[in-house]
Amino acid sequence: MVAKANPTDGGGFGEYLTTAAGSGIALVPPGLDEPAAAALGLAGAAALAVVDSLAAKPGETVLVSGATGGVGAFAVQLLADRGVTVIATAPPASAGHVRGLGAAHDIDHGADLAAQLRDLAPGGVDAVAHLAGDGVALAELLRPGGRIVSALHLDPAGLPRRDITGTSVMADPSRDVLDRLAREVAAGRLRVPVGRTLPLAELPPALAGFSNGTLGKLGVQVASLG
């Protein structure tokens, strides 16, 4: 079973946790192991909300800003599976990682994005998945009629152009969403990039390293399931 705890209640690193029945609980399907199931939760739900809202069609070009993060890794895969041409922002050292997730192109997140996109999308990208960085600046990379969907509380009213649209979404880790994500993983259409799994006692130093750009999700084995 996989569940999303209420963030205001705490207890996510506890051996036992009580949560409301409707707060996002799903059975782990055959073929999905516990570390992968645990890592789906909030990041997977946020990525699915962004991708569904983008409603990108096969052949469209979507810029995923923050492709190396937990949400971004899922978003790249979900978009690529829909036939979308994904351009992923990433540090140069992580280019192979995002390509392996399904990105058709990668651009350096620390360099001039507009300059790097001139050859890849001369008229601007069709859509932007805003998962990191300055949403207003990213919106300038859209073609006329393009759209940006943000998981970072971007205010559409603050966008600099009238010929684009913006939407802000939030993760909905409901039972239906968790079931849907779990089925995607079990079917091999979605990979959960768990960087490593470690015991609870090693969590504090691991969290410090994780905030410094570690790739993949961090799994914590709180107690033995045996």
JSON list of C-alpha atoms in Angstrom, two decimals:
[
{"chain": "A", "resi": 1, "resn": "MET", "atom": "CA", "xyz": [0.00, 0.00, 0.00]},
{"chain": "A", "resi": 2, "resn": "VAL", "atom": "CA", "xyz": [1.20, 3.53, -0.76]},
{"chain": "A", "resi": 3, "resn": "ALA", "atom": "CA", "xyz": [-0.18, 6.68, 0.86]},
{"chain": "A", "resi": 4, "resn": "LYS", "atom": "CA", "xyz": [0.39, 10.42, 0.83]},
{"chain": "A", "resi": 5, "resn": "ALA", "atom": "CA", "xyz": [0.44, 11.82, 4.36]},
{"chain": "A", "resi": 6, "resn": "ASN", "atom": "CA", "xyz": [-1.11, 15.19, 5.17]},
{"chain": "A", "resi": 7, "resn": "PRO", "atom": "CA", "xyz": [1.86, 17.63, 5.20]},
{"chain": "A", "resi": 8, "resn": "THR", "atom": "CA", "xyz": [0.38, 19.55, 8.13]},
{"chain": "A", "resi": 9, "resn": "ASP", "atom": "CA", "xyz": [0.22, 16.44, 10.30]},
{"chain": "A", "resi": 10, "resn": "GLY", "atom": "CA", "xyz": [3.87, 15.41, 10.04]},
{"chain": "A", "resi": 11, "resn": "GLY", "atom": "CA", "xyz": [5.03, 11.89, 10.77]},
{"chain": "A", "resi": 12, "resn": "GLY", "atom": "CA", "xyz": [6.29, 10.97, 7.32]},
{"chain": "A", "resi": 13, "resn": "PHE", "atom": "CA", "xyz": [9.54, 9.66, 8.78]},
{"chain": "A", "resi": 14, "resn": "GLY", "atom": "CA", "xyz": [7.82, 7.67, 11.51]},
{"chain": "A", "resi": 15, "resn": "GLU", "atom": "CA", "xyz": [7.58, 3.89, 11.71]},
{"chain": "A", "resi": 16, "resn": "TYR", "atom": "CA", "xyz": [3.78, 4.11, 11.95]},
{"chain": "A", "resi": 17, "resn": "LEU", "atom": "CA", "xyz": [1.42, 6.71, 10.56]},
{"chain": "A", "resi": 18, "resn": "THR", "atom": "CA", "xyz": [-2.32, 7.24, 10.67]},
{"chain": "A", "resi": 19, "resn": "THR", "atom": "CA", "xyz": [-4.02, 9.13, 7.89]},
{"chain": "A", "resi": 20, "resn": "ALA", "atom": "CA", "xyz": [-7.57, 9.72, 6.72]},
{"chain": "A", "resi": 21, "resn": "ALA", "atom": "CA", "xyz": [-8.96, 7.08, 4.39]},
{"chain": "A", "resi": 22, "resn": "GLY", "atom": "CA", "xyz": [-9.59, 9.62, 1.64]},
{"chain": "A", "resi": 23, "resn": "SER", "atom": "CA", "xyz": [-6.22, 11.34, 1.82]},
{"chain": "A", "resi": 24, "resn": "GLY", "atom": "CA", "xyz": [-4.57, 9.36, -0.96]},
{"chain": "A", "resi": 25, "resn": "ILE", "atom": "CA", "xyz": [-4.12, 5.63, -0.35]},
{"chain": "A", "resi": 26, "resn": "ALA", "atom": "CA", "xyz": [-3.59, 3.10, -3.11]},
{"chain": "A", "resi": 27, "resn": "LEU", "atom": "CA", "xyz": [-2.68, -0.56, -3.36]},
{"chain": "A", "resi": 28, "resn": "VAL", "atom": "CA", "xyz": [0.76, -1.28, -4.80]},
{"chain": "A", "resi": 29, "resn": "PRO", "atom": "CA", "xyz": [0.20, -3.31, -7.98]},
{"chain": "A", "resi": 30, "resn": "PRO", "atom": "CA", "xyz": [2.27, -6.39, -8.86]},
{"chain": "A", "resi": 31, "resn": "GLY", "atom": "CA", "xyz": [5.56, -5.45, -10.48]},
{"chain": "A", "resi": 32, "resn": "LEU", "atom": "CA", "xyz": [6.07, -2.28, -8.43]},
{"chain": "A", "resi": 33, "resn": "ASP", "atom": "CA", "xyz": [8.48, -2.51, -5.49]},
{"chain": "A", "resi": 34, "resn": "GLU", "atom": "CA", "xyz": [8.12, -0.58, -2.23]},
{"chain": "A", "resi": 35, "resn": "PRO", "atom": "CA", "xyz": [10.87, 2.06, -2.81]},
{"chain": "A", "resi": 36, "resn": "ALA", "atom": "CA", "xyz": [9.40, 2.99, -6.19]},
{"chain": "A", "resi": 37, "resn": "ALA", "atom": "CA", "xyz": [5.86, 3.06, -4.81]},
{"chain": "A", "resi": 38, "resn": "ALA", "atom": "CA", "xyz": [6.90, 5.32, -1.94]},
{"chain": "A", "resi": 39, "resn": "ALA", "atom": "CA", "xyz": [8.69, 7.75, -4.27]},
{"chain": "A", "resi": 40, "resn": "LEU", "atom": "CA", "xyz": [5.69, 8.24, -6.56]},
{"chain": "A", "resi": 41, "resn": "GLY", "atom": "CA", "xyz": [3.53, 10.27, -4.18]},
{"chain": "A", "resi": 42, "resn": "LEU", "atom": "CA", "xyz": [3.64, 14.04, -4.35]},
{"chain": "A", "resi": 43, "resn": "ALA", "atom": "CA", "xyz": [6.18, 14.39, -7.19]},
{"chain": "A", "resi": 44, "resn": "GLY", "atom": "CA", "xyz": [4.33, 12.02, -9.47]},
{"chain": "A", "resi": 45, "resn": "ALA", "atom": "CA", "xyz": [0.99, 13.65, -8.73]},
{"chain": "A", "resi": 46, "resn": "ALA", "atom": "CA", "xyz": [2.42, 17.13, -9.39]},
{"chain": "A", "resi": 47, "resn": "ALA", "atom": "CA", "xyz": [3.93, 16.01, -12.69]},
{"chain": "A", "resi": 48, "resn": "LEU", "atom": "CA", "xyz": [0.66, 14.43, -13.77]},
{"chain": "A", "resi": 49, "resn": "ALA", "atom": "CA", "xyz": [-1.25, 17.61, -12.93]},
{"chain": "A", "resi": 50, "resn": "VAL", "atom": "CA", "xyz": [1.14, 19.70, -15.04]},
{"chain": "A", "resi": 51, "resn": "VAL", "atom": "CA", "xyz": [1.16, 17.28, -17.98]},
{"chain": "A", "resi": 52, "resn": "ASP", "atom": "CA", "xyz": [-2.62, 16.89, -18.00]},
{"chain": "A", "resi": 53, "resn": "SER", "atom": "CA", "xyz": [-3.08, 20.65, -17.90]},
{"chain": "A", "resi": 54, "resn": "LEU", "atom": "CA", "xyz": [-0.60, 21.19, -20.73]},
{"chain": "A", "resi": 55, "resn": "ALA", "atom": "CA", "xyz": [-2.60, 18.76, -22.91]},
{"chain": "A", "resi": 56, "resn": "ALA", "atom": "CA", "xyz": [0.32, 18.67, -25.34]},
{"chain": "A", "resi": 57, "resn": "LYS", "atom": "CA", "xyz": [-0.24, 16.92, -28.66]},
{"chain": "A", "resi": 58, "resn": "PRO", "atom": "CA", "xyz": [2.20, 14.61, -30.45]},
{"chain": "A", "resi": 59, "resn": "GLY", "atom": "CA", "xyz": [4.80, 16.65, -32.29]},
{"chain": "A", "resi": 60, "resn": "GLU", "atom": "CA", "xyz": [4.49, 19.72, -30.09]},
{"chain": "A", "resi": 61, "resn": "THR", "atom": "CA", "xyz": [7.61, 21.09, -28.41]},
{"chain": "A", "resi": 62, "resn": "VAL", "atom": "CA", "xyz": [7.53, 21.45, -24.63]},
{"chain": "A", "resi": 63, "resn": "LEU", "atom": "CA", "xyz": [10.27, 22.99, -22.52]},
{"chain": "A", "resi": 64, "resn": "VAL", "atom": "CA", "xyz": [10.56, 21.31, -19.11]},
{"chain": "A", "resi": 65, "resn": "SER", "atom": "CA", "xyz": [12.28, 23.66, -16.69]},
{"chain": "A", "resi": 66, "resn": "GLY", "atom": "CA", "xyz": [13.68, 21.67, -13.78]},
{"chain": "A", "resi": 67, "resn": "ALA", "atom": "CA", "xyz": [13.89, 18.33, -15.56]},
{"chain": "A", "resi": 68, "resn": "THR", "atom": "CA", "xyz": [16.41, 16.86, -13.12]},
{"chain": "A", "resi": 69, "resn": "GLY", "atom": "CA", "xyz": [14.13, 17.30, -10.10]},
{"chain": "A", "resi": 70, "resn": "GLY", "atom": "CA", "xyz": [11.66, 14.76, -8.79]},
{"chain": "A", "resi": 71, "resn": "VAL", "atom": "CA", "xyz": [8.66, 16.34, -10.53]},
{"chain": "A", "resi": 72, "resn": "GLY", "atom": "CA", "xyz": [10.63, 17.08, -13.68]},
{"chain": "A", "resi": 73, "resn": "ALA", "atom": "CA", "xyz": [11.84, 13.51, -14.08]},
{"chain": "A", "resi": 74, "resn": "PHE", "atom": "CA", "xyz": [8.25, 12.26, -14.13]},
{"chain": "A", "resi": 75, "resn": "ALA", "atom": "CA", "xyz": [7.06, 15.09, -16.39]},
{"chain": "A", "resi": 76, "resn": "VAL", "atom": "CA", "xyz": [9.72, 14.39, -19.03]},
{"chain": "A", "resi": 77, "resn": "GLN", "atom": "CA", "xyz": [8.69, 10.73, -19.20]},
{"chain": "A", "resi": 78, "resn": "LEU", "atom": "CA", "xyz": [4.96, 11.41, -19.28]},
{"chain": "A", "resi": 79, "resn": "LEU", "atom": "CA", "xyz": [5.34, 13.98, -22.05]},
{"chain": "A", "resi": 80, "resn": "ALA", "atom": "CA", "xyz": [7.70, 11.84, -24.12]},
{"chain": "A", "resi": 81, "resn": "ASP", "atom": "CA", "xyz": [5.28, 8.92, -23.86]},
{"chain": "A", "resi": 82, "resn": "ARG", "atom": "CA", "xyz": [2.63, 11.16, -25.45]},
{"chain": "A", "resi": 83, "resn": "GLY", "atom": "CA", "xyz": [4.80, 11.81, -28.49]},
{"chain": "A", "resi": 84, "resn": "VAL", "atom": "CA", "xyz": [5.86, 15.29, -27.40]},
{"chain": "A", "resi": 85, "resn": "THR", "atom": "CA", "xyz": [9.30, 16.69, -28.29]},
{"chain": "A", "resi": 86, "resn": "VAL", "atom": "CA", "xyz": [10.75, 17.47, -24.87]},
{"chain": "A", "resi": 87, "resn": "ILE", "atom": "CA", "xyz": [13.48, 20.07, -24.36]},
{"chain": "A", "resi": 88, "resn": "ALA", "atom": "CA", "xyz": [14.85, 19.66, -20.85]},
{"chain": "A", "resi": 89, "resn": "THR", "atom": "CA", "xyz": [16.80, 22.19, -18.81]},
{"chain": "A", "resi": 90, "resn": "ALA", "atom": "CA", "xyz": [19.63, 20.55, -16.90]},
{"chain": "A", "resi": 91, "resn": "PRO", "atom": "CA", "xyz": [23.23, 21.05, -15.82]},
{"chain": "A", "resi": 92, "resn": "PRO", "atom": "CA", "xyz": [25.58, 19.81, -18.56]},
{"chain": "A", "resi": 93, "resn": "ALA", "atom": "CA", "xyz": [26.68, 16.92, -16.33]},
{"chain": "A", "resi": 94, "resn": "SER", "atom": "CA", "xyz": [23.09, 15.69, -16.17]},
{"chain": "A", "resi": 95, "resn": "ALA", "atom": "CA", "xyz": [22.39, 15.79, -19.91]},
{"chain": "A", "resi": 96, "resn": "GLY", "atom": "CA", "xyz": [22.59, 12.02, -20.21]},
{"chain": "A", "resi": 97, "resn": "HIS", "atom": "CA", "xyz": [20.17, 11.61, -17.32]},
{"chain": "A", "resi": 98, "resn": "VAL", "atom": "CA", "xyz": [17.39, 13.68, -18.90]},
{"chain": "A", "resi": 99, "resn": "ARG", "atom": "CA", "xyz": [17.99, 12.13, -22.32]},
{"chain": "A", "resi": 100, "resn": "GLY", "atom": "CA", "xyz": [17.57, 8.74, -20.70]},
{"chain": "A", "resi": 101, "resn": "LEU", "atom": "CA", "xyz": [14.19, 9.85, -19.36]},
{"chain": "A", "resi": 102, "resn": "GLY", "atom": "CA", "xyz": [12.99, 10.67, -22.87]},
{"chain": "A", "resi": 103, "resn": "ALA", "atom": "CA", "xyz": [14.07, 14.26, -23.55]},
{"chain": "A", "resi": 104, "resn": "ALA", "atom": "CA", "xyz": [14.84, 14.87, -27.21]},
{"chain": "A", "resi": 105, "resn": "HIS", "atom": "CA", "xyz": [17.10, 17.81, -26.40]},
{"chain": "A", "resi": 106, "resn": "ASP", "atom": "CA", "xyz": [18.77, 19.29, -23.34]},
{"chain": "A", "resi": 107, "resn": "ILE", "atom": "CA", "xyz": [19.91, 22.85, -22.70]},
{"chain": "A", "resi": 108, "resn": "ASP", "atom": "CA", "xyz": [22.11, 24.24, -19.95]},
{"chain": "A", "resi": 109, "resn": "HIS", "atom": "CA", "xyz": [19.88, 25.65, -17.21]},
{"chain": "A", "resi": 110, "resn": "GLY", "atom": "CA", "xyz": [22.60, 28.08, -16.16]},
{"chain": "A", "resi": 111, "resn": "ALA", "atom": "CA", "xyz": [23.16, 29.65, -19.59]},
{"chain": "A", "resi": 112, "resn": "ASP", "atom": "CA", "xyz": [21.06, 31.85, -21.88]},
{"chain": "A", "resi": 113, "resn": "LEU", "atom": "CA", "xyz": [17.97, 29.74, -22.58]},
{"chain": "A", "resi": 114, "resn": "ALA", "atom": "CA", "xyz": [16.69, 31.91, -25.41]},
{"chain": "A", "resi": 115, "resn": "ALA", "atom": "CA", "xyz": [19.99, 31.67, -27.28]},
{"chain": "A", "resi": 116, "resn": "GLN", "atom": "CA", "xyz": [20.06, 27.89, -26.90]},
{"chain": "A", "resi": 117, "resn": "LEU", "atom": "CA", "xyz": [16.48, 27.58, -28.17]},
{"chain": "A", "resi": 118, "resn": "ARG", "atom": "CA", "xyz": [17.00, 29.57, -31.38]},
{"chain": "A", "resi": 119, "resn": "ASP", "atom": "CA", "xyz": [17.93, 26.49, -33.40]},
{"chain": "A", "resi": 120, "resn": "LEU", "atom": "CA", "xyz": [15.65, 24.04, -31.58]},
{"chain": "A", "resi": 121, "resn": "ALA", "atom": "CA", "xyz": [12.50, 26.17, -31.63]},
{"chain": "A", "resi": 122, "resn": "PRO", "atom": "CA", "xyz": [13.08, 29.30, -33.76]},
{"chain": "A", "resi": 123, "resn": "GLY", "atom": "CA", "xyz": [9.56, 30.64, -33.28]},
{"chain": "A", "resi": 124, "resn": "GLY", "atom": "CA", "xyz": [9.37, 29.71, -29.61]},
{"chain": "A", "resi": 125, "resn": "VAL", "atom": "CA", "xyz": [8.25, 26.53, -27.87]},
{"chain": "A", "resi": 126, "resn": "ASP", "atom": "CA", "xyz": [4.62, 25.45, -27.88]},
{"chain": "A", "resi": 127, "resn": "ALA", "atom": "CA", "xyz": [4.47, 25.07, -24.11]},
{"chain": "A", "resi": 128, "resn": "VAL", "atom": "CA", "xyz": [6.50, 25.31, -20.92]},
{"chain": "A", "resi": 129, "resn": "ALA", "atom": "CA", "xyz": [6.30, 23.08, -17.85]},
{"chain": "A", "resi": 130, "resn": "HIS", "atom": "CA", "xyz": [7.39, 25.46, -15.10]},
{"chain": "A", "resi": 131, "resn": "LEU", "atom": "CA", "xyz": [8.95, 23.30, -12.39]},
{"chain": "A", "resi": 132, "resn": "ALA", "atom": "CA", "xyz": [11.96, 25.49, -11.57]},
{"chain": "A", "resi": 133, "resn": "GLY", "atom": "CA", "xyz": [13.28, 28.94, -12.35]},
{"chain": "A", "resi": 134, "resn": "ASP", "atom": "CA", "xyz": [11.60, 32.25, -13.16]},
{"chain": "A", "resi": 135, "resn": "GLY", "atom": "CA", "xyz": [8.19, 31.56, -14.68]},
{"chain": "A", "resi": 136, "resn": "VAL", "atom": "CA", "xyz": [7.83, 35.07, -16.11]},
{"chain": "A", "resi": 137, "resn": "ALA", "atom": "CA", "xyz": [11.17, 34.78, -17.92]},
{"chain": "A", "resi": 138, "resn": "LEU", "atom": "CA", "xyz": [10.29, 31.28, -19.16]},
{"chain": "A", "resi": 139, "resn": "ALA", "atom": "CA", "xyz": [7.00, 32.57, -20.57]},
{"chain": "A", "resi": 140, "resn": "GLU", "atom": "CA", "xyz": [8.99, 34.81, -22.92]},
{"chain": "A", "resi": 141, "resn": "LEU", "atom": "CA", "xyz": [10.28, 31.66, -24.64]},
{"chain": "A", "resi": 142, "resn": "LEU", "atom": "CA", "xyz": [6.79, 30.72, -25.85]},
{"chain": "A", "resi": 143, "resn": "ARG", "atom": "CA", "xyz": [5.56, 31.13, -29.41]},
{"chain": "A", "resi": 144, "resn": "PRO", "atom": "CA", "xyz": [2.47, 33.31, -29.92]},
{"chain": "A", "resi": 145, "resn": "GLY", "atom": "CA", "xyz": [-0.49, 31.30, -28.67]},
{"chain": "A", "resi": 146, "resn": "GLY", "atom": "CA", "xyz": [1.75, 29.18, -26.44]},
{"chain": "A", "resi": 147, "resn": "ARG", "atom": "CA", "xyz": [1.01, 28.18, -22.87]},
{"chain": "A", "resi": 148, "resn": "ILE", "atom": "CA", "xyz": [2.83, 27.76, -19.59]},
{"chain": "A", "resi": 149, "resn": "VAL", "atom": "CA", "xyz": [1.70, 25.51, -16.76]},
{"chain": "A", "resi": 150, "resn": "SER", "atom": "CA", "xyz": [3.30, 26.03, -13.37]},
{"chain": "A", "resi": 151, "resn": "ALA", "atom": "CA", "xyz": [3.61, 23.84, -10.30]},
{"chain": "A", "resi": 152, "resn": "LEU", "atom": "CA", "xyz": [5.22, 26.78, -8.46]},
{"chain": "A", "resi": 153, "resn": "HIS", "atom": "CA", "xyz": [2.28, 29.14, -7.87]},
{"chain": "A", "resi": 154, "resn": "LEU", "atom": "CA", "xyz": [2.94, 31.32, -10.91]},
{"chain": "A", "resi": 155, "resn": "ASP", "atom": "CA", "xyz": [0.33, 34.07, -11.15]},
{"chain": "A", "resi": 156, "resn": "PRO", "atom": "CA", "xyz": [-1.01, 34.09, -14.74]},
{"chain": "A", "resi": 157, "resn": "ALA", "atom": "CA", "xyz": [-1.99, 37.76, -14.29]},
{"chain": "A", "resi": 158, "resn": "GLY", "atom": "CA", "xyz": [1.69, 38.62, -14.01]},
{"chain": "A", "resi": 159, "resn": "LEU", "atom": "CA", "xyz": [2.68, 37.20, -17.39]},
{"chain": "A", "resi": 160, "resn": "PRO", "atom": "CA", "xyz": [4.32, 39.78, -19.68]},
{"chain": "A", "resi": 161, "resn": "ARG", "atom": "CA", "xyz": [2.40, 38.97, -22.88]},
{"chain": "A", "resi": 162, "resn": "ARG", "atom": "CA", "xyz": [-1.23, 38.81, -23.92]},
{"chain": "A", "resi": 163, "resn": "ASP", "atom": "CA", "xyz": [-0.71, 36.29, -26.69]},
{"chain": "A", "resi": 164, "resn": "ILE", "atom": "CA", "xyz": [0.07, 33.42, -24.29]},
{"chain": "A", "resi": 165, "resn": "THR", "atom": "CA", "xyz": [-1.87, 31.65, -21.53]},
{"chain": "A", "resi": 166, "resn": "GLY", "atom": "CA", "xyz": [-0.78, 30.57, -18.09]},
{"chain": "A", "resi": 167, "resn": "THR", "atom": "CA", "xyz": [-2.14, 28.09, -15.57]},
{"chain": "A", "resi": 168, "resn": "SER", "atom": "CA", "xyz": [-1.05, 27.22, -12.05]},
{"chain": "A", "resi": 169, "resn": "VAL", "atom": "CA", "xyz": [-1.76, 23.72, -10.75]},
{"chain": "A", "resi": 170, "resn": "MET", "atom": "CA", "xyz": [-1.29, 21.77, -7.54]},
{"chain": "A", "resi": 171, "resn": "ALA", "atom": "CA", "xyz": [-0.61, 18.09, -6.92]},
{"chain": "A", "resi": 172, "resn": "ASP", "atom": "CA", "xyz": [-3.63, 15.96, -6.14]},
{"chain": "A", "resi": 173, "resn": "PRO", "atom": "CA", "xyz": [-2.32, 12.71, -4.61]},
{"chain": "A", "resi": 174, "resn": "SER", "atom": "CA", "xyz": [-5.78, 11.16, -4.47]},
{"chain": "A", "resi": 175, "resn": "ARG", "atom": "CA", "xyz": [-6.40, 7.44, -4.64]},
{"chain": "A", "resi": 176, "resn": "ASP", "atom": "CA", "xyz": [-7.32, 7.66, -8.33]},
{"chain": "A", "resi": 177, "resn": "VAL", "atom": "CA", "xyz": [-4.15, 9.59, -9.17]},
{"chain": "A", "resi": 178, "resn": "LEU", "atom": "CA", "xyz": [-1.89, 7.25, -7.18]},
{"chain": "A", "resi": 179, "resn": "ASP", "atom": "CA", "xyz": [-3.56, 4.23, -8.81]},
{"chain": "A", "resi": 180, "resn": "ARG", "atom": "CA", "xyz": [-3.02, 5.76, -12.24]},
{"chain": "A", "resi": 181, "resn": "LEU", "atom": "CA", "xyz": [0.66, 6.47, -11.56]},
{"chain": "A", "resi": 182, "resn": "ALA", "atom": "CA", "xyz": [1.23, 3.02, -10.11]},
{"chain": "A", "resi": 183, "resn": "ARG", "atom": "CA", "xyz": [-0.28, 1.40, -13.20]},
{"chain": "A", "resi": 184, "resn": "GLU", "atom": "CA", "xyz": [2.00, 3.47, -15.45]},
{"chain": "A", "resi": 185, "resn": "VAL", "atom": "CA", "xyz": [5.06, 2.27, -13.52]},
{"chain": "A", "resi": 186, "resn": "ALA", "atom": "CA", "xyz": [3.93, -1.35, -13.39]},
{"chain": "A", "resi": 187, "resn": "ALA", "atom": "CA", "xyz": [3.33, -1.29, -17.17]},
{"chain": "A", "resi": 188, "resn": "GLY", "atom": "CA", "xyz": [6.86, 0.02, -17.79]},
{"chain": "A", "resi": 189, "resn": "ARG", "atom": "CA", "xyz": [5.74, 3.38, -19.19]},
{"chain": "A", "resi": 190, "resn": "LEU", "atom": "CA", "xyz": [7.03, 5.36, -16.20]},
{"chain": "A", "resi": 191, "resn": "ARG", "atom": "CA", "xyz": [10.29, 4.85, -14.34]},
{"chain": "A", "resi": 192, "resn": "VAL", "atom": "CA", "xyz": [10.77, 6.06, -10.78]},
{"chain": "A", "resi": 193, "resn": "PRO", "atom": "CA", "xyz": [14.32, 7.45, -10.56]},
{"chain": "A", "resi": 194, "resn": "VAL", "atom": "CA", "xyz": [15.18, 6.39, -7.00]},
{"chain": "A", "resi": 195, "resn": "GLY", "atom": "CA", "xyz": [18.78, 7.49, -6.54]},
{"chain": "A", "resi": 196, "resn": "ARG", "atom": "CA", "xyz": [19.29, 5.42, -3.41]},
{"chain": "A", "resi": 197, "resn": "THR", "atom": "CA", "xyz": [17.50, 3.95, -0.44]},
{"chain": "A", "resi": 198, "resn": "LEU", "atom": "CA", "xyz": [18.98, 4.28, 3.04]},
{"chain": "A", "resi": 199, "resn": "PRO", "atom": "CA", "xyz": [18.09, 3.55, 6.65]},
{"chain": "A", "resi": 200, "resn": "LEU", "atom": "CA", "xyz": [16.39, 6.18, 8.78]},
{"chain": "A", "resi": 201, "resn": "ALA", "atom": "CA", "xyz": [19.52, 6.76, 10.88]},
{"chain": "A", "resi": 202, "resn": "GLU", "atom": "CA", "xyz": [21.36, 8.09, 7.83]},
{"chain": "A", "resi": 203, "resn": "LEU", "atom": "CA", "xyz": [18.64, 10.54, 6.84]},
{"chain": "A", "resi": 204, "resn": "PRO", "atom": "CA", "xyz": [19.99, 13.90, 8.21]},
{"chain": "A", "resi": 205, "resn": "PRO", "atom": "CA", "xyz": [23.29, 13.91, 6.25]},
{"chain": "A", "resi": 206, "resn": "ALA", "atom": "CA", "xyz": [21.54, 12.45, 3.20]},
{"chain": "A", "resi": 207, "resn": "LEU", "atom": "CA", "xyz": [19.02, 15.31, 3.18]},
{"chain": "A", "resi": 208, "resn": "ALA", "atom": "CA", "xyz": [21.87, 17.82, 3.27]},
{"chain": "A", "resi": 209, "resn": "GLY", "atom": "CA", "xyz": [23.44, 16.21, 0.20]},
{"chain": "A", "resi": 210, "resn": "PHE", "atom": "CA", "xyz": [20.10, 15.84, -1.54]},
{"chain": "A", "resi": 211, "resn": "SER", "atom": "CA", "xyz": [19.50, 19.58, -1.41]},
{"chain": "A", "resi": 212, "resn": "ASN", "atom": "CA", "xyz": [22.77, 20.12, -3.26]},
{"chain": "A", "resi": 213, "resn": "GLY", "atom": "CA", "xyz": [21.53, 18.67, -6.54]},
{"chain": "A", "resi": 214, "resn": "THR", "atom": "CA", "xyz": [21.56, 14.90, -6.09]},
{"chain": "A", "resi": 215, "resn": "LEU", "atom": "CA", "xyz": [19.81, 13.17, -8.99]},
{"chain": "A", "resi": 216, "resn": "GLY", "atom": "CA", "xyz": [16.84, 10.91, -8.40]},
{"chain": "A", "resi": 217, "resn": "LYS", "atom": "CA", "xyz": [14.47, 10.43, -5.53]},
{"chain": "A", "resi": 218, "resn": "LEU", "atom": "CA", "xyz": [15.76, 9.59, -2.05]},
{"chain": "A", "resi": 219, "resn": "GLY", "atom": "CA", "xyz": [14.17, 6.56, -0.41]},
{"chain": "A", "resi": 220, "resn": "VAL", "atom": "CA", "xyz": [14.15, 6.02, 3.35]},
{"chain": "A", "resi": 221, "resn": "GLN", "atom": "CA", "xyz": [13.69, 2.56, 4.85]},
{"chain": "A", "resi": 222, "resn": "VAL", "atom": "CA", "xyz": [11.98, 3.42, 8.14]},
{"chain": "A", "resi": 223, "resn": "ALA", "atom": "CA", "xyz": [11.42, -0.16, 9.28]},
{"chain": "A", "resi": 224, "resn": "SER", "atom": "CA", "xyz": [11.61, -3.66, 7.90]},
{"chain": "A", "resi": 225, "resn": "LEU", "atom": "CA", "xyz": [8.51, -4.82, 6.04]},
{"chain": "A", "resi": 226, "resn": "GLY", "atom": "CA", "xyz": [9.25, -8.45, 6.78]}
]
